[in-house]
PDB file of C-alpha atoms and ligand atoms in Angstrom:
ATOM      1  CA  UNK A   1     135.893  78.564 104.524  1.00 50.00           C
ATOM      2  CA  UNK A   2     134.324  77.451 108.137  1.00 51.00           C
ATOM      3  CA  UNK A   3     134.280  80.351 110.432  1.00 54.00           C
ATOM      4  CA  UNK A   4     134.097  79.006 114.398  1.00 51.00           C
ATOM      5  CA  UNK A   5     133.457  81.561 116.984  1.00 56.00           C
ATOM      6  CA  UNK A   6     135.086  79.006 119.534  1.00 59.00           C
ATOM      7  CA  UNK A   7     138.855  79.759 118.046  1.00 67.00           C
ATOM      8  CA  UNK A   8     140.529  82.092 119.706  1.00 70.00           C
ATOM      9  CA  UNK A   9     143.541  83.913 118.328  1.00 75.00           C
ATOM     10  CA  UNK A  10     145.827  82.431 120.815  1.00 81.00           C
ATOM     11  CA  UNK A  11     144.404  79.179 119.929  1.00 73.00           C
ATOM     12  CA  UNK A  12     144.696  79.746 116.100  1.00 67.00           C
ATOM     13  CA  UNK A  13     148.098  80.736 116.338  1.00 69.00           C
ATOM     14  CA  UNK A  14     149.046  77.174 117.450  1.00 65.00           C
ATOM     15  CA  UNK A  15     147.015  75.750 115.032  1.00 64.00           C
ATOM     16  CA  UNK A  16     149.380  76.822 112.041  1.00 75.00           C
ATOM     17  CA  UNK A  17     147.156  80.010 111.222  1.00 75.00           C
ATOM     18  CA  UNK A  18     150.240  81.556 109.752  1.00 78.00           C
ATOM     19  CA  UNK A  19     150.506  78.954 107.500  1.00 83.00           C
ATOM     20  CA  UNK A  20     146.867  78.441 106.403  1.00 86.00           C
ATOM     21  CA  UNK A  21     145.584  82.459 106.645  1.00 87.00           C
ATOM     22  CA  UNK A  22     148.487  84.591 106.918  1.00 88.00           C
ATOM     23  CA  UNK A  23     146.422  87.568 105.344  1.00 91.00           C
ATOM     24  CA  UNK A  24     143.454  86.820 107.560  1.00 88.00           C
ATOM     25  CA  UNK A  25     145.990  86.671 110.803  1.00 87.00           C
ATOM     26  CA  UNK A  26     147.387  89.774 109.499  1.00 90.00           C
ATOM     27  CA  UNK A  27     144.071  91.649 109.883  1.00 92.00           C
ATOM     28  CA  UNK A  28     143.451  90.763 113.122  1.00 89.00           C
ATOM     29  CA  UNK A  29     146.872  92.146 114.384  1.00 91.00           C
ATOM     30  CA  UNK A  30     147.501  95.262 112.548  1.00 93.00           C
ATOM     31  CA  UNK A  31     146.658  98.227 114.794  1.00 95.00           C
ATOM     32  CA  UNK A  32     146.202  95.968 117.878  1.00 95.00           C
ATOM     33  CA  UNK A  33     143.848  97.300 120.816  1.00 97.00           C
ATOM     34  CA  UNK A  34     144.291  94.469 123.073  1.00 96.00           C
ATOM     35  CA  UNK A  35     147.183  92.281 124.561  1.00 95.00           C
ATOM     36  CA  UNK A  36     146.437  88.699 125.751  1.00 93.00           C
ATOM     37  CA  UNK A  37     148.435  88.759 129.395  1.00 95.00           C
ATOM     38  CA  UNK A  38     148.609  85.337 129.344  1.00 92.00           C
ATOM     39  CA  UNK A  39     150.144  84.370 125.593  1.00 89.00           C
ATOM     40  CA  UNK A  40     151.666  87.851 124.984  1.00 91.00           C
ATOM     41  CA  UNK A  41     149.506  88.077 121.618  1.00 90.00           C
ATOM     42  CA  UNK A  42     148.248  91.197 120.382  1.00 93.00           C
ATOM     43  CA  UNK A  43     144.418  91.533 118.485  1.00 92.00           C
ATOM     44  CA  UNK A  44     142.498  94.305 117.125  1.00 93.00           C
ATOM     45  CA  UNK A  45     139.540  91.952 118.627  1.00 91.00           C
ATOM     46  CA  UNK A  46     139.614  91.175 122.437  1.00 92.00           C
ATOM     47  CA  UNK A  47     137.052  88.435 121.997  1.00 90.00           C
ATOM     48  CA  UNK A  48     139.860  86.271 120.467  1.00 88.00           C
ATOM     49  CA  UNK A  49     142.025  86.304 123.098  1.00 91.00           C
ATOM     50  CA  UNK A  50     142.252  84.306 126.351  1.00 90.00           C
ATOM     51  CA  UNK A  51     142.866  87.027 128.590  1.00 93.00           C
ATOM     52  CA  UNK A  52     142.529  90.230 127.035  1.00 94.00           C
ATOM     53  CA  UNK A  53     143.841  93.564 128.404  1.00 96.00           C
ATOM     54  CA  UNK A  54     143.323  96.826 126.764  1.00 97.00           C
ATOM     55  CA  UNK A  55     146.388  98.592 125.149  1.00 95.00           C
ATOM     56  CA  UNK A  56     146.772 102.123 125.880  1.00 86.00           C
TER      57      UNK A  56
HETATM   58 ZN1  LIG B 101     145.781  84.210 125.076  1.00 54.90          ZN
END
């Protein structure tokens, strides 16, 4: 269960995170506060996005 701070949500998704840790991913995207303007992904932790933009 290693946690890497280098892993961003945008990149995690590309690495089969949905298959490996779907529940963990759900926790990151529920009630999202930020949107990645680069990838279009949403997350409640802006640190995991490459180009986070607050969602009003
Ligand atoms: Zn991104």
